[in-house]
PDB file of C-alpha atoms in Angstrom:
ATOM      1  CA  VAL A 228       0.000   0.000   0.000  1.00 64.00           C
ATOM      2  CA  VAL A 229       1.318   3.436  -0.946  1.00 66.00           C
ATOM      3  CA  GLU A 230      -0.023   6.534   0.780  1.00 74.00           C
ATOM      4  CA  VAL A 231       0.850  10.074  -0.276  1.00 78.00           C
ATOM      5  CA  THR A 232      -0.275  13.298   1.391  1.00 83.00           C
ATOM      6  CA  ARG A 233      -0.540  16.433  -0.722  1.00 82.00           C
ATOM      7  CA  ASP A 234      -2.064  19.807   0.098  1.00 86.00           C
ATOM      8  CA  TYR A 235      -2.027  23.346  -1.275  1.00 87.00           C
ATOM      9  CA  ASP A 236      -3.749  26.664  -0.580  1.00 91.00           C
ATOM     10  CA  ASP A 237      -4.871  29.192  -3.182  1.00 92.00           C
ATOM     11  CA  TRP A 238      -6.436  32.648  -3.070  1.00 95.00           C
ATOM     12  CA  LEU A 239      -9.030  32.815  -5.857  1.00 96.00           C
ATOM     13  CA  PRO A 240     -10.451  36.348  -6.270  1.00 97.00           C
ATOM     14  CA  ALA A 241     -12.963  37.189  -9.004  1.00 97.00           C
ATOM     15  CA  VAL A 242     -14.366  40.426 -10.406  1.00 98.00           C
ATOM     16  CA  ASN A 243     -17.514  40.737 -12.560  1.00 98.00           C
ATOM     17  CA  LEU A 244     -18.767  43.967 -14.152  1.00 97.00           C
ATOM     18  CA  ASN A 245     -21.936  44.593 -16.171  1.00 97.00           C
ATOM     19  CA  ALA A 246     -22.612  47.819 -18.076  1.00 98.00           C
ATOM     20  CA  PHE A 247     -26.144  48.371 -19.444  1.00 97.00           C
ATOM     21  CA  ILE A 248     -25.395  50.574 -22.454  1.00 97.00           C
ATOM     22  CA  THR A 249     -29.050  50.652 -23.550  1.00 96.00           C
ATOM     23  CA  ASN A 250     -32.175  48.739 -22.580  1.00 93.00           C
ATOM     24  CA  ASP A 251     -31.238  45.917 -24.939  1.00 96.00           C
ATOM     25  CA  LEU A 252     -27.414  46.146 -25.103  1.00 97.00           C
ATOM     26  CA  VAL A 253     -25.222  44.831 -22.255  1.00 98.00           C
ATOM     27  CA  LEU A 254     -21.434  44.831 -21.949  1.00 98.00           C
ATOM     28  CA  ARG A 255     -20.022  42.282 -19.514  1.00 98.00           C
ATOM     29  CA  GLY A 256     -16.477  41.807 -18.252  1.00 98.00           C
ATOM     30  CA  ALA A 257     -14.835  39.444 -15.779  1.00 98.00           C
ATOM     31  CA  TRP A 258     -11.446  38.524 -14.347  1.00 98.00           C
ATOM     32  CA  SER A 259     -10.725  35.640 -12.014  1.00 97.00           C
ATOM     33  CA  LYS A 260      -8.052  33.291 -10.766  1.00 96.00           C
ATOM     34  CA  VAL A 261      -9.135  29.708 -11.341  1.00 94.00           C
ATOM     35  CA  ILE A 262      -7.905  26.298 -10.262  1.00 93.00           C
ATOM     36  CA  THR A 263      -8.731  22.725 -11.307  1.00 90.00           C
ATOM     37  CA  ARG A 264      -7.277  19.524  -9.930  1.00 88.00           C
ATOM     38  CA  PRO A 265      -5.589  17.104 -12.343  1.00 87.00           C
ATOM     39  CA  GLY A 266      -7.484  13.915 -13.152  1.00 85.00           C
ATOM     40  CA  LEU A 267      -7.382  11.201 -10.500  1.00 84.00           C
ATOM     41  CA  GLY A 268      -5.758   8.858 -13.004  1.00 82.00           C
ATOM     42  CA  ASN A 269      -2.788  11.245 -13.211  1.00 86.00           C
ATOM     43  CA  LEU A 270      -2.562  11.663  -9.429  1.00 86.00           C
ATOM     44  CA  THR A 271      -2.562   8.009  -8.381  1.00 84.00           C
ATOM     45  CA  PRO A 272       0.832   6.714  -7.172  1.00 81.00           C
ATOM     46  CA  GLY A 273       0.004   3.316  -8.679  1.00 82.00           C
ATOM     47  CA  GLY A 274       0.981   2.140 -12.145  1.00 86.00           C
ATOM     48  CA  THR A 275       1.994  -0.717 -14.406  1.00 91.00           C
ATOM     49  CA  ILE A 276       5.212  -2.499 -15.363  1.00 93.00           C
ATOM     50  CA  ASP A 277       5.751  -3.518 -18.987  1.00 94.00           C
ATOM     51  CA  GLN A 278       8.218  -6.363 -18.490  1.00 94.00           C
ATOM     52  CA  PHE A 279       8.826  -6.893 -22.194  1.00 94.00           C
ATOM     53  CA  ASN A 280       9.513  -3.292 -23.210  1.00 93.00           C
ATOM     54  CA  PHE A 281      11.297  -2.335 -19.951  1.00 93.00           C
ATOM     55  CA  ARG A 282       8.809   0.415 -19.115  1.00 94.00           C
ATOM     56  CA  ILE A 283       7.186   1.595 -15.860  1.00 93.00           C
ATOM     57  CA  THR A 284       4.126   3.830 -16.116  1.00 92.00           C
ATOM     58  CA  SER A 285       2.700   5.569 -13.065  1.00 89.00           C
ATOM     59  CA  GLY A 286       0.832   8.636 -11.874  1.00 87.00           C
ATOM     60  CA  ASN A 287       2.340  11.524  -9.956  1.00 89.00           C
ATOM     61  CA  PRO A 288       0.564  12.479  -6.702  1.00 88.00           C
ATOM     62  CA  PHE A 289       2.752  15.588  -6.396  1.00 89.00           C
ATOM     63  CA  LEU A 290       1.354  17.250  -9.521  1.00 90.00           C
ATOM     64  CA  SER A 291       0.321  20.859  -9.117  1.00 89.00           C
ATOM     65  CA  PRO A 292      -3.266  21.747 -10.061  1.00 90.00           C
ATOM     66  CA  PHE A 293      -4.187  23.623 -13.219  1.00 89.00           C
ATOM     67  CA  ARG A 294      -3.877  27.319 -12.348  1.00 92.00           C
ATOM     68  CA  ALA A 295      -4.780  30.254 -14.593  1.00 93.00           C
ATOM     69  CA  ASP A 296      -5.873  33.867 -14.784  1.00 95.00           C
ATOM     70  CA  ALA A 297      -9.102  34.061 -16.778  1.00 96.00           C
ATOM     71  CA  PHE A 298     -10.294  37.161 -18.669  1.00 97.00           C
ATOM     72  CA  ASP A 299     -13.732  37.438 -20.279  1.00 98.00           C
ATOM     73  CA  ALA A 300     -15.611  40.194 -22.130  1.00 98.00           C
ATOM     74  CA  ALA A 301     -18.950  39.922 -23.906  1.00 98.00           C
ATOM     75  CA  LEU A 302     -21.357  42.193 -25.771  1.00 98.00           C
ATOM     76  CA  GLU A 303     -24.969  40.962 -25.686  1.00 98.00           C
ATOM     77  CA  TRP A 304     -27.836  42.344 -27.799  1.00 98.00           C
ATOM     78  CA  TYR A 305     -31.369  41.419 -26.716  1.00 97.00           C
ATOM     79  CA  PHE A 306     -32.979  42.525 -29.949  1.00 95.00           C
ATOM     80  CA  ALA A 307     -36.423  40.938 -29.359  1.00 94.00           C
ATOM     81  CA  PRO A 308     -38.308  39.072 -26.604  1.00 92.00           C
ATOM     82  CA  GLY A 309     -36.538  35.744 -26.043  1.00 91.00           C
ATOM     83  CA  ALA A 310     -33.851  36.576 -28.610  1.00 96.00           C
ATOM     84  CA  ILE A 311     -30.155  37.303 -28.159  1.00 97.00           C
ATOM     85  CA  ALA A 312     -27.097  37.807 -30.327  1.00 98.00           C
ATOM     86  CA  SER A 313     -23.725  38.035 -28.611  1.00 98.00           C
ATOM     87  CA  VAL A 314     -19.991  38.003 -29.166  1.00 98.00           C
ATOM     88  CA  ALA A 315     -17.640  37.039 -26.339  1.00 98.00           C
ATOM     89  CA  PHE A 316     -13.864  37.252 -26.071  1.00 98.00           C
ATOM     90  CA  PHE A 317     -11.908  35.177 -23.588  1.00 97.00           C
ATOM     91  CA  ALA A 318      -8.293  34.557 -22.636  1.00 96.00           C
ATOM     92  CA  LYS A 319      -6.519  32.385 -20.088  1.00 93.00           C
ATOM     93  CA  ASP A 320      -2.966  32.802 -18.848  1.00 93.00           C
ATOM     94  CA  ILE A 321      -2.181  29.246 -17.751  1.00 89.00           C
ATOM     95  CA  LYS A 322       0.342  29.208 -14.895  1.00 86.00           C
ATOM     96  CA  SER A 323       0.744  25.448 -14.493  1.00 78.00           C
ATOM     97  CA  PHE A 324      -0.197  22.596 -16.740  1.00 78.00           C
ATOM     98  CA  PRO A 325       0.531  18.855 -16.195  1.00 81.00           C
ATOM     99  CA  ILE A 326       2.130  17.177 -19.206  1.00 80.00           C
ATOM    100  CA  ALA A 327       3.309  13.660 -19.989  1.00 80.00           C
ATOM    101  CA  SER A 328       7.020  12.976 -19.656  1.00 82.00           C
ATOM    102  CA  SER A 329       9.441  10.080 -19.729  1.00 84.00           C
ATOM    103  CA  PHE A 330      12.989   9.577 -18.513  1.00 84.00           C
ATOM    104  CA  GLU A 331      15.531   6.788 -18.278  1.00 88.00           C
ATOM    105  CA  GLY A 332      16.724   5.020 -15.162  1.00 90.00           C
ATOM    106  CA  THR A 333      17.170   1.578 -13.667  1.00 91.00           C
ATOM    107  CA  TYR A 334      14.666  -0.674 -11.935  1.00 92.00           C
ATOM    108  CA  SER A 335      16.283   0.042  -8.567  1.00 89.00           C
ATOM    109  CA  ASP A 336      15.464   3.743  -9.069  1.00 88.00           C
ATOM    110  CA  SER A 337      11.759   2.869  -8.827  1.00 87.00           C
ATOM    111  CA  GLN A 338      12.221   1.436  -5.306  1.00 84.00           C
ATOM    112  CA  LEU A 339       9.790  -1.314  -6.269  1.00 87.00           C
ATOM    113  CA  PRO A 340      10.396  -4.897  -5.038  1.00 89.00           C
ATOM    114  CA  THR A 341      11.662  -7.410  -7.583  1.00 91.00           C
ATOM    115  CA  SER A 342       8.848  -9.737  -6.459  1.00 91.00           C
ATOM    116  CA  LEU A 343       6.605  -7.790  -8.867  1.00 91.00           C
ATOM    117  CA  LEU A 344       8.549  -9.179 -11.839  1.00 93.00           C
ATOM    118  CA  THR A 345       7.260 -12.323 -13.513  1.00 94.00           C
ATOM    119  CA  PRO A 346       9.697 -15.225 -14.088  1.00 94.00           C
ATOM    120  CA  GLY A 347      10.359 -15.841 -17.756  1.00 93.00           C
ATOM    121  CA  THR A 348       9.921 -12.233 -18.844  1.00 93.00           C
ATOM    122  CA  PRO A 349      12.897 -10.296 -20.291  1.00 93.00           C
ATOM    123  CA  MET A 350      12.799  -7.874 -17.347  1.00 94.00           C
ATOM    124  CA  HIS A 351      12.922 -10.671 -14.759  1.00 93.00           C
ATOM    125  CA  THR A 352      15.758 -12.394 -16.609  1.00 94.00           C
ATOM    126  CA  ALA A 353      17.807  -9.188 -16.787  1.00 93.00           C
ATOM    127  CA  ILE A 354      17.249  -7.916 -13.247  1.00 92.00           C
ATOM    128  CA  VAL A 355      16.465 -10.912 -11.027  1.00 92.00           C
ATOM    129  CA  GLY A 356      18.374 -13.441 -13.118  1.00 92.00           C
ATOM    130  CA  GLY A 357      21.413 -11.157 -13.186  1.00 91.00           C
ATOM    131  CA  ALA A 358      21.821 -10.937 -16.968  1.00 91.00           C
ATOM    132  CA  ASN A 359      21.878  -7.126 -16.790  1.00 91.00           C
ATOM    133  CA  PRO A 360      20.670  -5.676 -13.446  1.00 88.00           C
ATOM    134  CA  ASP A 361      21.299  -2.104 -14.646  1.00 90.00           C
ATOM    135  CA  VAL A 362      19.403  -2.462 -17.913  1.00 92.00           C
ATOM    136  CA  PRO A 363      17.833   0.918 -18.885  1.00 92.00           C
ATOM    137  CA  VAL A 364      14.176   1.254 -17.899  1.00 93.00           C
ATOM    138  CA  GLU A 365      11.847   3.925 -19.255  1.00 92.00           C
ATOM    139  CA  PHE A 366       9.720   5.733 -16.663  1.00 91.00           C
ATOM    140  CA  ARG A 367       6.527   7.376 -17.952  1.00 91.00           C
ATOM    141  CA  THR A 368       4.571   9.772 -15.759  1.00 89.00           C
ATOM    142  CA  GLN A 369       3.077  13.264 -15.551  1.00 87.00           C
ATOM    143  CA  ILE A 370       5.078  16.353 -14.567  1.00 85.00           C
ATOM    144  CA  ASP A 371       4.317  20.049 -14.084  1.00 84.00           C
ATOM    145  CA  GLY A 372       4.659  21.850 -17.412  1.00 79.00           C
ATOM    146  CA  GLU A 373       5.597  25.442 -18.121  1.00 78.00           C
ATOM    147  CA  GLY A 374       2.030  26.587 -18.709  1.00 79.00           C
ATOM    148  CA  GLY A 375       0.885  28.562 -21.720  1.00 84.00           C
ATOM    149  CA  SER A 376      -1.846  30.816 -23.068  1.00 89.00           C
ATOM    150  CA  LEU A 377      -5.287  30.390 -24.585  1.00 91.00           C
ATOM    151  CA  LYS A 378      -7.537  32.940 -26.250  1.00 95.00           C
ATOM    152  CA  GLY A 379     -10.612  32.888 -28.398  1.00 96.00           C
ATOM    153  CA  VAL A 380     -13.935  34.348 -29.468  1.00 98.00           C
ATOM    154  CA  GLU A 381     -17.466  32.921 -29.377  1.00 98.00           C
ATOM    155  CA  PHE A 382     -20.488  33.992 -31.436  1.00 98.00           C
ATOM    156  CA  GLN A 383     -23.959  33.049 -30.181  1.00 98.00           C
ATOM    157  CA  LEU A 384     -27.482  33.460 -31.567  1.00 98.00           C
ATOM    158  CA  ASN A 385     -30.909  32.605 -30.149  1.00 97.00           C
ATOM    159  CA  LEU A 386     -33.574  33.357 -32.751  1.00 97.00           C
ATOM    160  CA  PRO A 387     -37.230  32.510 -32.015  1.00 96.00           C
ATOM    161  CA  PHE A 388     -39.290  32.611 -35.193  1.00 96.00           C
ATOM    162  CA  SER A 389     -42.095  34.347 -33.321  1.00 94.00           C
ATOM    163  CA  ILE A 390     -40.407  37.706 -33.905  1.00 93.00           C
ATOM    164  CA  PHE A 391     -41.183  37.570 -37.647  1.00 92.00           C
ATOM    165  CA  ALA A 392     -43.754  34.765 -38.134  1.00 92.00           C
ATOM    166  CA  ASP A 393     -47.276  33.929 -36.941  1.00 92.00           C
ATOM    167  CA  GLY A 394     -49.194  30.717 -36.368  1.00 91.00           C
ATOM    168  CA  PHE A 395     -47.533  27.305 -36.483  1.00 92.00           C
ATOM    169  CA  LEU A 396     -44.153  28.618 -37.703  1.00 94.00           C
ATOM    170  CA  SER A 397     -43.889  31.011 -34.742  1.00 94.00           C
ATOM    171  CA  ARG A 398     -43.420  28.036 -32.403  1.00 95.00           C
ATOM    172  CA  PHE A 399     -40.051  27.197 -33.942  1.00 96.00           C
ATOM    173  CA  GLY A 400     -36.645  28.736 -33.311  1.00 97.00           C
ATOM    174  CA  VAL A 401     -32.918  28.172 -33.722  1.00 97.00           C
ATOM    175  CA  LEU A 402     -29.961  28.286 -31.354  1.00 97.00           C
ATOM    176  CA  GLY A 403     -26.356  28.326 -32.473  1.00 97.00           C
ATOM    177  CA  ASN A 404     -22.815  29.171 -31.443  1.00 98.00           C
ATOM    178  CA  VAL A 405     -19.359  29.078 -32.999  1.00 98.00           C
ATOM    179  CA  THR A 406     -16.139  29.180 -30.963  1.00 97.00           C
ATOM    180  CA  LEU A 407     -12.678  29.913 -32.371  1.00 97.00           C
ATOM    181  CA  ILE A 408      -9.667  29.172 -30.135  1.00 94.00           C
ATOM    182  CA  ASP A 409      -5.929  29.764 -30.401  1.00 93.00           C
ATOM    183  CA  SER A 410      -3.548  28.321 -27.794  1.00 87.00           C
ATOM    184  CA  ASP A 411       0.189  28.029 -27.183  1.00 82.00           C
ATOM    185  CA  VAL A 412       1.567  25.591 -24.619  1.00 77.00           C
ATOM    186  CA  GLU A 413       5.162  24.510 -24.018  1.00 70.00           C
ATOM    187  CA  TYR A 414       5.777  20.768 -24.127  1.00 69.00           C
ATOM    188  CA  THR A 415       8.939  18.765 -23.460  1.00 63.00           C
ATOM    189  CA  LEU A 416       9.808  15.952 -25.844  1.00 61.00           C
ATOM    190  CA  THR A 417      12.338  13.481 -24.436  1.00 54.00           C
ATOM    191  CA  GLY A 418      13.071  11.767 -27.725  1.00 46.00           C
ATOM    192  CA  PRO A 419      12.759   8.064 -28.634  1.00 43.00           C
ATOM    193  CA  ALA A 420      12.073   5.651 -25.826  1.00 41.00           C
ATOM    194  CA  PRO A 421      15.348   4.496 -24.222  1.00 40.00           C
ATOM    195  CA  GLY A 422      16.579   1.041 -25.041  1.00 39.00           C
ATOM    196  CA  LEU A 423      19.651  -0.827 -26.220  1.00 38.00           C
ATOM    197  CA  ASN A 424      21.249  -0.312 -29.611  1.00 40.00           C
ATOM    198  CA  SER A 425      23.003  -2.986 -31.670  1.00 39.00           C
ATOM    199  CA  SER A 426      26.169  -2.522 -29.573  1.00 38.00           C
ATOM    200  CA  GLY A 427      24.290  -3.138 -26.323  1.00 38.00           C
ATOM    201  CA  ASN A 428      24.550   0.509 -25.202  1.00 38.00           C
ATOM    202  CA  PRO A 429      21.634   2.694 -24.014  1.00 38.00           C
ATOM    203  CA  SER A 430      20.080   4.837 -26.704  1.00 43.00           C
ATOM    204  CA  GLY A 431      17.534   7.660 -26.560  1.00 46.00           C
ATOM    205  CA  GLY A 432      16.885  11.241 -27.607  1.00 49.00           C
ATOM    206  CA  SER A 433      17.764  14.386 -25.688  1.00 53.00           C
ATOM    207  CA  PRO A 434      15.003  16.606 -24.223  1.00 57.00           C
ATOM    208  CA  GLU A 435      13.524  19.276 -26.489  1.00 66.00           C
ATOM    209  CA  VAL A 436      11.057  22.025 -25.559  1.00 67.00           C
ATOM    210  CA  PHE A 437       8.573  23.045 -28.243  1.00 70.00           C
ATOM    211  CA  THR A 438       5.376  25.101 -28.423  1.00 76.00           C
ATOM    212  CA  ARG A 439       2.175  23.585 -29.771  1.00 78.00           C
ATOM    213  CA  PRO A 440      -1.598  24.100 -29.394  1.00 77.00           C
ATOM    214  CA  LEU A 441      -3.175  22.619 -26.292  1.00 77.00           C
ATOM    215  CA  PHE A 442      -3.616  18.866 -26.719  1.00 72.00           C
ATOM    216  CA  ASP A 443      -7.196  17.609 -27.177  1.00 74.00           C
ATOM    217  CA  LEU A 444      -8.503  21.136 -27.751  1.00 82.00           C
ATOM    218  CA  ALA A 445     -10.263  21.853 -31.044  1.00 87.00           C
ATOM    219  CA  LYS A 446      -9.447  25.152 -32.749  1.00 92.00           C
ATOM    220  CA  THR A 447     -13.036  25.447 -33.972  1.00 95.00           C
ATOM    221  CA  SER A 448     -16.262  24.141 -32.478  1.00 96.00           C
ATOM    222  CA  ALA A 449     -19.880  24.786 -33.396  1.00 97.00           C
ATOM    223  CA  ASN A 450     -23.337  23.799 -32.178  1.00 97.00           C
ATOM    224  CA  ALA A 451     -26.744  24.290 -33.762  1.00 98.00           C
ATOM    225  CA  THR A 452     -30.249  23.478 -32.480  1.00 98.00           C
ATOM    226  CA  VAL A 453     -33.680  23.716 -34.076  1.00 97.00           C
ATOM    227  CA  TYR A 454     -36.523  23.679 -31.560  1.00 97.00           C
ATOM    228  CA  TYR A 455     -40.316  23.592 -31.409  1.00 96.00           C
ATOM    229  CA  GLU A 456     -42.253  24.675 -28.335  1.00 94.00           C
ATOM    230  CA  ASP A 457     -45.878  25.329 -27.451  1.00 92.00           C
ATOM    231  CA  ALA A 458     -47.902  25.248 -24.219  1.00 89.00           C
ATOM    232  CA  LYS A 459     -47.967  21.424 -24.032  1.00 93.00           C
ATOM    233  CA  PHE A 460     -45.096  20.096 -26.130  1.00 95.00           C
ATOM    234  CA  SER A 461     -41.470  20.861 -26.878  1.00 95.00           C
ATOM    235  CA  ALA A 462     -38.820  19.167 -29.003  1.00 97.00           C
ATOM    236  CA  ARG A 463     -35.226  19.874 -29.994  1.00 97.00           C
ATOM    237  CA  ALA A 464     -32.834  18.579 -32.624  1.00 98.00           C
ATOM    238  CA  SER A 465     -29.150  19.498 -32.258  1.00 97.00           C
TER     239      SER A 465
END
């Protein structure tokens, strides 16, 4: 059983301002410090041992949370009852950002017991059998990255048909939004996974820092909904 204690304290102020320019035009602005914990899968001290590829994968309970300064500004136009058209600008200055990393070491560096190794596997033969106790082992985990920046704009429209149609058609409407995002985050690439070359010597690439868009974040996203609603029934298709 492995137990790890981790704590941190953060001061998270926020400011929100609304300016009613006219009866149907509102300018909104906000600034805040925000924090989000990393996923539990990244925080767990447990992991796996790949005894054929000489690789140990684990979480990192000492990861810092996601921290950022968030800036938002929006202009909203309520041009008819139940209708709105808006444009919003947002930016985040990301202070900390967990990223995947790998490094080379030996099995003894992991401080794990050799009883975890299965007889007959290449790792057991090298380390327990004595063929090569110091064989290079790749460690894969999460580390605190250098942070980065994110900014974007979102366009939104809520258009009930009742503002220009009567009867059956007036019960319909459309909702839609489009978001455009640009981000720059620093990542560290450690090079090819360490191993042994044809001469029996360790091989692997040297670390390299490069800037790329935030992983798993789309540059463009859009949603559209057509709806019907009356006093007794409503339906939506998105």
